[in-house]
């Protein structure tokens, strides 16, 4: 009896142990059961062998740390780009071309002189009232040929008689003294004095001879200067490079380019607010001539009838214009300095009466930015400040003064032809 009870107890213990051993497997859900219940089980990373719980952000971060360190980010403040070096430009300065502009013919009792109105061969016609033969004005004019005619008796027009052993010589002075252009202290034709002599052999026929004047050629030196982001430069004829030669003559067009460097900035538009020419670096010294004034009006063309003008704008940050060469009257030195006040605004800002570039061509004002309306005040006053108003151009603005010089302008020498 005891043995049976003992055996029964052992059997119950075996059954209970078997049930306990299978109980965890019965409670742990299978992958199929976990998927149906929406439970995500931890997975083992194939690289590191670490169990990663997809629902735990820290566990995911741990995986990233185990796989490798993040690369260090390195950042530097952007540096302004360096200005590219200009290549060597093959440039041969132009030499003045001699032109036959005066002819003299001595008659038996009078002298006959013809003078081209384009006296220096520059295309600039002289004022007939500024030319005289010994104080005598021109007696005629060939309008078609653009020629002035002088005819005088040998004893008139302040002639001087000189007697030699073999000749009688009558001397005349052809004098050209240009007036100021438009009341300004400049001229685009230089003064000239030419002696004309009529030689009469005592025992031979009459002959004539025109004397060549002694011309002193000019030299010229121009230095382009750049400051900060603004620049003012003298350019070659094709506008591709800064001009390596500094030779200019009356009748030449001086190519000038104002620009502002973009760097890492938003696009900018540049304007030439004003420009003044002086005989010294002092912009307040006399004589002085303002050829751009009134907030971007190139007034030289209207004041003097020159061909100076702005070129059509190709890039917002560049402004190009041509200035017809001139010289100051009655100056012992033969050079000048050009100083311009430059301004820049955002390229997206509209132009207005104080931010413009206007040329006087075909008897009207035109804008390089295709907004001629802003040039309507060039003949009066374009200042908003005079009315206590602010310029409608909004946003930041930049400005600066720059100079080029000294600029020396040479003269073209005419050639005098002996009459028959």
CSV table of C-alpha atoms in Angstrom, one decimal:
chain,number,residue,atom,x,y,z
A,1,UNK,CA,0.0,0.0,0.0
A,2,UNK,CA,2.7,2.4,0.9
A,3,UNK,CA,4.6,1.4,-2.2
A,4,UNK,CA,1.6,2.3,-4.4
A,5,UNK,CA,1.2,5.7,-2.8
A,6,UNK,CA,4.8,6.4,-3.2
A,7,UNK,CA,4.7,5.5,-6.9
A,8,UNK,CA,1.7,7.6,-7.4
A,9,UNK,CA,3.5,10.6,-5.9
A,10,UNK,CA,6.5,10.2,-8.1
A,11,UNK,CA,4.2,10.0,-11.2
A,12,UNK,CA,2.5,13.3,-10.2
A,13,UNK,CA,5.9,15.0,-9.8
A,14,UNK,CA,7.0,13.9,-13.2
A,15,UNK,CA,3.8,15.2,-14.8
A,16,UNK,CA,4.1,18.6,-13.1
A,17,UNK,CA,7.8,19.0,-14.1
A,18,UNK,CA,6.9,18.3,-17.7
A,19,UNK,CA,4.1,20.9,-17.7
A,20,UNK,CA,6.4,23.6,-16.1
A,21,UNK,CA,9.1,22.9,-18.7
A,22,UNK,CA,6.6,23.5,-21.6
A,23,UNK,CA,4.9,26.5,-20.0
A,24,UNK,CA,7.4,29.3,-21.2
A,25,UNK,CA,7.2,28.0,-24.8
A,26,UNK,CA,3.4,28.1,-24.6
A,27,UNK,CA,3.5,31.8,-23.3
A,28,UNK,CA,6.1,33.1,-25.8
A,29,UNK,CA,4.4,34.3,-29.0
A,30,UNK,CA,5.6,32.9,-32.2
A,31,UNK,CA,6.8,35.3,-35.0
A,32,UNK,CA,3.5,34.7,-36.8
A,33,UNK,CA,1.5,35.4,-33.6
A,34,UNK,CA,3.6,38.6,-33.0
A,35,UNK,CA,3.0,39.9,-36.5
A,36,UNK,CA,-0.7,39.3,-36.1
A,37,UNK,CA,-0.7,41.1,-32.7
A,38,UNK,CA,1.4,44.2,-34.1
A,39,UNK,CA,4.4,43.5,-31.9
A,40,UNK,CA,7.9,44.1,-33.4
A,41,UNK,CA,10.5,41.7,-31.9
A,42,UNK,CA,14.1,42.7,-31.4
A,43,UNK,CA,16.4,41.8,-34.4
A,44,UNK,CA,20.1,41.0,-34.5
A,45,UNK,CA,22.3,43.4,-36.5
A,46,UNK,CA,24.2,41.3,-39.1
A,47,UNK,CA,27.3,43.5,-38.8
A,48,UNK,CA,27.7,44.2,-35.1
A,49,UNK,CA,25.7,41.3,-33.7
A,50,UNK,CA,23.8,43.6,-31.4
A,51,UNK,CA,20.1,43.2,-30.8
A,52,UNK,CA,18.2,46.2,-32.0
A,53,UNK,CA,14.7,47.1,-31.1
A,54,UNK,CA,13.2,49.0,-34.1
A,55,UNK,CA,10.7,50.8,-31.7
A,56,UNK,CA,13.5,52.2,-29.5
A,57,UNK,CA,15.3,55.3,-31.0
A,58,UNK,CA,18.2,54.9,-28.6
A,59,UNK,CA,18.7,51.4,-29.9
A,60,UNK,CA,18.8,52.6,-33.5
A,61,UNK,CA,21.3,55.3,-32.5
A,62,UNK,CA,23.4,52.6,-30.8
A,63,UNK,CA,23.5,50.8,-34.1
A,64,UNK,CA,24.8,53.9,-35.9
A,65,UNK,CA,27.5,54.4,-33.3
A,66,UNK,CA,28.5,50.7,-33.5
A,67,UNK,CA,28.8,50.9,-37.3
A,68,UNK,CA,31.2,53.9,-37.3
A,69,UNK,CA,31.8,57.5,-36.2
A,70,UNK,CA,30.1,60.3,-38.1
A,71,UNK,CA,32.3,62.5,-40.3
A,72,UNK,CA,33.3,65.9,-38.9
A,73,UNK,CA,31.7,68.8,-40.7
A,74,UNK,CA,34.2,71.6,-41.6
A,75,UNK,CA,32.9,75.1,-42.6
A,76,UNK,CA,34.8,78.2,-43.5
A,77,UNK,CA,33.5,81.7,-44.1
A,78,UNK,CA,33.5,82.3,-47.9
A,79,UNK,CA,36.4,84.3,-49.1
A,80,UNK,CA,36.1,87.1,-51.7
A,81,UNK,CA,37.3,85.8,-55.1
A,82,UNK,CA,40.6,87.2,-56.4
A,83,UNK,CA,40.6,89.4,-59.4
A,84,UNK,CA,41.9,87.4,-62.4
A,85,UNK,CA,45.2,88.6,-63.8
A,86,UNK,CA,44.9,90.4,-67.1
A,87,UNK,CA,46.7,88.6,-69.9
A,88,UNK,CA,49.4,90.4,-71.9
A,89,UNK,CA,47.6,92.5,-74.5
A,90,UNK,CA,49.3,93.3,-77.8
A,91,UNK,CA,48.6,97.0,-78.2
A,92,UNK,CA,50.1,99.5,-80.6
A,93,UNK,CA,49.3,103.1,-79.7
A,94,UNK,CA,47.8,105.1,-82.6
A,95,UNK,CA,50.0,107.9,-84.0
A,96,UNK,CA,48.4,111.1,-85.2
A,97,UNK,CA,47.9,111.1,-88.9
A,98,UNK,CA,49.0,114.3,-90.7
A,99,UNK,CA,46.4,116.0,-92.8
A,100,UNK,CA,46.8,118.7,-95.5
A,101,UNK,CA,44.4,121.4,-94.3
A,102,UNK,CA,45.9,124.7,-95.5
A,103,UNK,CA,47.0,125.9,-98.9
A,104,UNK,CA,48.5,129.3,-99.8
A,105,UNK,CA,49.0,130.9,-103.2
A,106,UNK,CA,50.8,134.2,-103.7
A,107,UNK,CA,49.7,136.4,-106.6
A,108,UNK,CA,51.4,139.4,-108.0
A,109,UNK,CA,49.7,141.8,-105.6
A,110,UNK,CA,47.7,139.5,-103.2
A,111,UNK,CA,47.7,136.3,-101.2
A,112,UNK,CA,45.1,133.6,-101.5
A,113,UNK,CA,44.7,131.1,-98.6
A,114,UNK,CA,42.3,128.1,-98.2
A,115,UNK,CA,41.8,126.5,-94.8
A,116,UNK,CA,39.8,123.3,-94.2
A,117,UNK,CA,37.3,123.7,-91.4
A,118,UNK,CA,38.5,120.3,-90.2
A,119,UNK,CA,41.8,122.0,-89.5
A,120,UNK,CA,43.4,119.2,-87.4
A,121,UNK,CA,41.9,116.2,-89.3
A,122,UNK,CA,40.0,115.1,-86.2
A,123,UNK,CA,36.5,115.5,-87.6
A,124,UNK,CA,35.9,118.5,-85.3
A,125,UNK,CA,35.1,121.6,-87.4
A,126,UNK,CA,36.5,124.9,-86.2
A,127,UNK,CA,34.6,128.0,-85.6
A,128,UNK,CA,35.2,130.4,-88.5
A,129,UNK,CA,35.1,133.4,-86.2
A,130,UNK,CA,38.1,132.0,-84.3
A,131,UNK,CA,40.3,132.0,-87.4
A,132,UNK,CA,42.0,135.1,-88.9
A,133,UNK,CA,44.7,136.0,-91.3
A,134,UNK,CA,46.6,138.9,-89.7
A,135,UNK,CA,43.4,140.0,-88.0
A,136,UNK,CA,41.3,139.8,-91.2
A,137,UNK,CA,38.3,137.5,-91.2
A,138,UNK,CA,37.6,135.0,-93.9
A,139,UNK,CA,36.3,136.6,-97.2
A,140,UNK,CA,34.4,133.5,-98.3
A,141,UNK,CA,33.5,129.9,-97.7
A,142,UNK,CA,33.0,126.8,-99.8
A,143,UNK,CA,30.2,125.1,-97.8
A,144,UNK,CA,30.2,122.0,-99.9
A,145,UNK,CA,34.0,121.4,-99.4
A,146,UNK,CA,34.0,122.8,-95.8
A,147,UNK,CA,36.7,125.3,-96.7
A,148,UNK,CA,37.3,128.9,-95.5
A,149,UNK,CA,38.8,131.3,-98.0
A,150,UNK,CA,41.1,134.3,-97.2
A,151,UNK,CA,42.2,136.8,-99.9
A,152,UNK,CA,44.1,140.0,-99.1
A,153,UNK,CA,46.3,142.6,-100.7
A,154,UNK,CA,50.0,142.1,-99.9
A,155,UNK,CA,50.1,145.3,-97.9
A,156,UNK,CA,47.0,144.6,-95.8
A,157,UNK,CA,46.1,142.3,-92.8
A,158,UNK,CA,49.2,143.3,-90.8
A,159,UNK,CA,51.6,141.9,-93.3
A,160,UNK,CA,55.3,142.5,-92.7
A,161,UNK,CA,57.6,143.4,-95.6
A,162,UNK,CA,61.2,142.2,-95.4
A,163,UNK,CA,63.8,143.0,-98.0
A,164,UNK,CA,66.8,140.8,-98.8
A,165,UNK,CA,69.5,141.1,-101.4
A,166,UNK,CA,67.5,139.1,-103.8
A,167,UNK,CA,63.9,139.0,-102.6
A,168,UNK,CA,61.0,140.9,-101.3
A,169,UNK,CA,59.2,138.9,-98.6
A,170,UNK,CA,55.7,139.5,-97.3
A,171,UNK,CA,54.8,137.6,-94.1
A,172,UNK,CA,51.3,136.9,-92.8
A,173,UNK,CA,50.2,135.2,-89.7
A,174,UNK,CA,47.3,132.7,-89.8
A,175,UNK,CA,46.0,132.5,-86.3
A,176,UNK,CA,43.5,130.2,-84.7
A,177,UNK,CA,42.2,130.9,-81.2
A,178,UNK,CA,39.3,128.6,-80.2
A,179,UNK,CA,36.7,129.9,-77.9
A,180,UNK,CA,35.5,127.9,-74.9
A,181,UNK,CA,32.9,125.3,-75.7
A,182,UNK,CA,29.5,126.2,-74.3
A,183,UNK,CA,31.0,128.7,-71.9
A,184,UNK,CA,33.0,125.8,-70.3
A,185,UNK,CA,36.8,126.0,-69.7
A,186,UNK,CA,37.6,123.3,-72.3
A,187,UNK,CA,38.2,123.1,-76.0
A,188,UNK,CA,38.5,120.1,-78.4
A,189,UNK,CA,40.7,121.9,-80.9
A,190,UNK,CA,44.0,123.5,-79.8
A,191,UNK,CA,45.2,127.0,-80.9
A,192,UNK,CA,47.5,127.3,-83.8
A,193,UNK,CA,49.7,130.0,-85.3
A,194,UNK,CA,51.1,129.5,-88.8
A,195,UNK,CA,53.4,131.9,-90.7
A,196,UNK,CA,52.8,132.3,-94.4
A,197,UNK,CA,55.4,134.0,-96.5
A,198,UNK,CA,55.3,135.2,-100.1
A,199,UNK,CA,58.7,135.5,-101.7
A,200,UNK,CA,59.1,137.8,-104.7
A,201,UNK,CA,62.5,137.5,-106.5
A,202,UNK,CA,63.4,140.9,-107.8
A,203,UNK,CA,64.3,139.7,-111.3
A,204,UNK,CA,62.1,136.5,-111.5
A,205,UNK,CA,58.5,135.4,-111.4
A,206,UNK,CA,56.5,135.3,-108.2
A,207,UNK,CA,56.7,132.3,-106.0
A,208,UNK,CA,55.0,131.3,-102.8
A,209,UNK,CA,56.0,129.3,-99.8
A,210,UNK,CA,54.1,128.2,-96.7
A,211,UNK,CA,56.1,127.7,-93.5
A,212,UNK,CA,55.6,124.6,-91.4
A,213,UNK,CA,54.8,125.5,-87.8
A,214,UNK,CA,56.9,124.0,-85.0
A,215,UNK,CA,54.6,121.5,-83.2
A,216,UNK,CA,55.4,120.1,-79.9
A,217,UNK,CA,53.9,116.6,-79.6
A,218,UNK,CA,52.1,115.7,-76.4
A,219,UNK,CA,52.8,112.6,-74.3
A,220,UNK,CA,50.2,111.0,-72.1
A,221,UNK,CA,50.1,109.0,-69.0
A,222,UNK,CA,47.0,107.4,-67.5
A,223,UNK,CA,46.8,105.2,-64.4
A,224,UNK,CA,43.6,103.3,-63.7
A,225,UNK,CA,42.9,103.0,-60.0
A,226,UNK,CA,40.7,100.5,-58.2
A,227,UNK,CA,39.4,100.7,-54.7
A,228,UNK,CA,37.3,98.2,-52.8
A,229,UNK,CA,34.6,96.7,-55.0
A,230,UNK,CA,34.4,99.7,-57.3
A,231,UNK,CA,36.7,100.3,-60.3
A,232,UNK,CA,37.1,103.0,-62.9
A,233,UNK,CA,39.3,102.0,-65.9
A,234,UNK,CA,40.3,103.1,-69.3
A,235,UNK,CA,39.6,100.4,-71.8
A,236,UNK,CA,40.8,99.2,-75.2
A,237,UNK,CA,38.7,100.0,-78.4
A,238,UNK,CA,37.0,96.5,-78.2
A,239,UNK,CA,36.3,96.9,-74.4
A,240,UNK,CA,37.9,93.6,-73.7
A,241,UNK,CA,40.9,94.7,-71.6
A,242,UNK,CA,42.2,97.6,-69.6
A,243,UNK,CA,44.1,99.9,-72.0
A,244,UNK,CA,47.8,99.2,-71.7
A,245,UNK,CA,48.8,102.4,-73.6
A,246,UNK,CA,48.0,105.9,-72.4
A,247,UNK,CA,48.2,107.8,-75.7
A,248,UNK,CA,45.3,110.1,-76.6
A,249,UNK,CA,44.9,112.9,-79.1
A,250,UNK,CA,42.2,115.5,-79.8
A,251,UNK,CA,39.4,113.8,-81.7
A,252,UNK,CA,39.9,110.5,-80.0
A,253,UNK,CA,37.1,108.8,-78.0
A,254,UNK,CA,38.3,107.8,-74.5
A,255,UNK,CA,36.6,104.5,-73.4
A,256,UNK,CA,35.9,104.5,-69.7
A,257,UNK,CA,34.3,101.6,-67.8
A,258,UNK,CA,32.9,101.8,-64.3
A,259,UNK,CA,32.1,98.5,-62.5
A,260,UNK,CA,31.4,97.0,-59.1
A,261,UNK,CA,32.7,93.5,-58.2
A,262,UNK,CA,29.9,91.1,-57.3
A,263,UNK,CA,31.8,88.8,-54.8
A,264,UNK,CA,29.3,86.8,-52.8
A,265,UNK,CA,26.8,89.6,-53.0
A,266,UNK,CA,23.4,89.8,-54.6
A,267,UNK,CA,23.4,91.2,-58.1
A,268,UNK,CA,24.2,94.9,-58.2
A,269,UNK,CA,23.6,97.7,-60.8
A,270,UNK,CA,26.2,100.5,-61.0
A,271,UNK,CA,25.6,104.2,-61.9
A,272,UNK,CA,28.0,107.1,-62.5
A,273,UNK,CA,26.5,109.9,-60.5
A,274,UNK,CA,28.9,112.6,-61.6
A,275,UNK,CA,32.3,113.1,-63.2
A,276,UNK,CA,34.6,116.2,-63.2
A,277,UNK,CA,37.8,116.9,-65.1
A,278,UNK,CA,40.5,119.1,-63.4
A,279,UNK,CA,44.0,120.2,-64.2
A,280,UNK,CA,45.2,118.9,-60.8
A,281,UNK,CA,44.2,116.0,-58.5
A,282,UNK,CA,42.2,118.6,-56.4
A,283,UNK,CA,38.6,118.2,-57.7
A,284,UNK,CA,37.8,121.7,-56.4
A,285,UNK,CA,40.6,123.4,-58.2
A,286,UNK,CA,40.1,125.6,-61.3
A,287,UNK,CA,39.8,125.1,-64.1
A,288,UNK,CA,37.3,122.3,-63.7
A,289,UNK,CA,34.7,120.8,-66.0
A,290,UNK,CA,31.7,118.6,-65.0
A,291,UNK,CA,30.9,116.4,-68.0
A,292,UNK,CA,28.5,114.1,-66.1
A,293,UNK,CA,26.2,115.9,-63.7
A,294,UNK,CA,22.7,116.0,-62.3
A,295,UNK,CA,22.7,112.3,-61.1
A,296,UNK,CA,23.9,110.5,-64.2
A,297,UNK,CA,23.3,113.0,-67.1
A,298,UNK,CA,26.2,113.0,-69.6
A,299,UNK,CA,25.9,116.7,-70.3
A,300,UNK,CA,29.1,117.1,-72.3
A,301,UNK,CA,27.3,116.3,-75.6
A,302,UNK,CA,24.7,118.9,-75.0
A,303,UNK,CA,27.0,121.6,-73.8
A,304,UNK,CA,29.7,121.3,-76.4
A,305,UNK,CA,28.1,119.3,-79.3
A,306,UNK,CA,30.4,116.4,-78.8
A,307,UNK,CA,29.8,112.7,-79.4
A,308,UNK,CA,30.3,111.7,-75.8
A,309,UNK,CA,27.7,109.1,-74.7
A,310,UNK,CA,26.9,106.0,-72.6
A,311,UNK,CA,27.0,102.7,-74.3
A,312,UNK,CA,24.0,100.3,-74.0
A,313,UNK,CA,24.2,98.4,-70.8
A,314,UNK,CA,25.2,94.7,-71.2
A,315,UNK,CA,25.9,93.8,-67.6
A,316,UNK,CA,24.1,95.4,-64.6
A,317,UNK,CA,27.4,95.7,-62.7
A,318,UNK,CA,29.2,97.5,-65.5
A,319,UNK,CA,28.6,100.9,-67.1
A,320,UNK,CA,30.6,102.0,-70.2
A,321,UNK,CA,30.8,105.5,-71.7
A,322,UNK,CA,32.9,107.3,-74.3
A,323,UNK,CA,34.3,110.8,-73.7
A,324,UNK,CA,35.5,112.9,-76.6
A,325,UNK,CA,39.0,114.1,-75.8
A,326,UNK,CA,39.5,117.8,-74.9
A,327,UNK,CA,42.1,120.1,-73.3
A,328,UNK,CA,41.9,123.0,-70.9
A,329,UNK,CA,42.4,126.4,-72.4
A,330,UNK,CA,45.4,128.6,-71.4
A,331,UNK,CA,47.0,126.0,-69.2
A,332,UNK,CA,50.8,125.6,-68.9
A,333,UNK,CA,50.4,121.9,-68.2
A,334,UNK,CA,48.8,119.6,-70.7
A,335,UNK,CA,47.1,117.0,-68.6
A,336,UNK,CA,44.0,116.5,-66.6
A,337,UNK,CA,42.4,114.2,-64.0
A,338,UNK,CA,39.0,112.5,-64.2
A,339,UNK,CA,37.2,111.9,-61.0
A,340,UNK,CA,33.8,110.1,-60.8
A,341,UNK,CA,31.4,109.4,-58.0
A,342,UNK,CA,30.0,105.9,-58.4
A,343,UNK,CA,26.8,104.4,-56.9
A,344,UNK,CA,25.4,100.9,-56.8
A,345,UNK,CA,22.0,99.5,-55.9
A,346,UNK,CA,20.3,96.2,-56.1
A,347,UNK,CA,19.9,95.1,-59.7
A,348,UNK,CA,16.3,94.4,-58.9
A,349,UNK,CA,15.6,98.0,-57.9
A,350,UNK,CA,14.0,100.2,-60.5
A,351,UNK,CA,15.8,103.2,-61.9
A,352,UNK,CA,14.7,106.7,-61.1
A,353,UNK,CA,15.7,110.3,-61.4
A,354,UNK,CA,18.6,109.9,-59.0
A,355,UNK,CA,19.8,106.5,-60.2
A,356,UNK,CA,20.1,106.6,-63.9
A,357,UNK,CA,22.5,106.9,-66.9
A,358,UNK,CA,21.4,109.3,-69.6
A,359,UNK,CA,22.9,110.3,-72.9
A,360,UNK,CA,22.0,113.3,-75.1
A,361,UNK,CA,21.8,112.0,-78.7
A,362,UNK,CA,19.7,113.0,-81.7
A,363,UNK,CA,18.6,116.1,-79.7
A,364,UNK,CA,17.0,114.0,-76.9
A,365,UNK,CA,17.8,112.3,-73.7
A,366,UNK,CA,17.9,108.5,-73.6
A,367,UNK,CA,18.5,106.0,-70.8
A,368,UNK,CA,20.8,103.0,-71.1
A,369,UNK,CA,18.3,101.0,-69.0
A,370,UNK,CA,15.5,101.6,-71.5
A,371,UNK,CA,13.6,104.0,-69.2
A,372,UNK,CA,13.9,107.3,-71.0
A,373,UNK,CA,11.3,108.9,-68.6
A,374,UNK,CA,13.8,109.1,-65.8
A,375,UNK,CA,16.0,111.4,-68.0
A,376,UNK,CA,13.3,114.0,-68.3
A,377,UNK,CA,14.9,116.1,-65.5
A,378,UNK,CA,18.4,116.3,-67.1
A,379,UNK,CA,17.7,119.8,-68.4
A,380,UNK,CA,16.4,121.0,-65.0
A,381,UNK,CA,17.1,119.5,-61.6
A,382,UNK,CA,16.9,115.8,-60.8
A,383,UNK,CA,17.2,116.0,-57.0
A,384,UNK,CA,14.5,114.6,-54.8
A,385,UNK,CA,16.2,116.0,-51.8
A,386,UNK,CA,15.4,119.5,-53.0
A,387,UNK,CA,11.7,118.8,-52.4
A,388,UNK,CA,12.3,117.0,-49.1
A,389,UNK,CA,11.6,113.6,-50.6
A,390,UNK,CA,13.6,110.4,-50.6
A,391,UNK,CA,14.5,108.5,-53.7
A,392,UNK,CA,12.0,105.8,-54.5
A,393,UNK,CA,14.8,103.3,-55.0
A,394,UNK,CA,14.5,101.1,-51.9
A,395,UNK,CA,17.1,98.8,-50.3
A,396,UNK,CA,20.8,99.1,-49.5
A,397,UNK,CA,23.1,101.4,-51.6
A,398,UNK,CA,26.8,101.6,-52.0
A,399,UNK,CA,29.0,104.5,-53.3
A,400,UNK,CA,32.5,105.7,-53.7
A,401,UNK,CA,34.8,108.3,-55.4
A,402,UNK,CA,37.4,107.1,-57.9
A,403,UNK,CA,39.9,108.9,-60.2
A,404,UNK,CA,42.0,108.2,-63.3
A,405,UNK,CA,44.9,110.4,-64.2
A,406,UNK,CA,46.8,112.3,-65.1
A,407,UNK,CA,45.5,112.1,-68.7
A,408,UNK,CA,47.5,113.9,-71.3
A,409,UNK,CA,45.9,114.8,-74.6
A,410,UNK,CA,48.1,115.4,-77.6
A,411,UNK,CA,47.4,117.5,-80.7
A,412,UNK,CA,47.2,116.3,-84.3
A,413,UNK,CA,49.5,118.2,-86.6
A,414,UNK,CA,48.1,119.5,-89.9
A,415,UNK,CA,50.3,119.7,-93.0
A,416,UNK,CA,50.6,122.9,-95.0
A,417,UNK,CA,50.7,122.6,-98.7
A,418,UNK,CA,52.5,125.1,-101.0
A,419,UNK,CA,50.3,126.6,-103.6
A,420,UNK,CA,51.2,126.6,-107.2
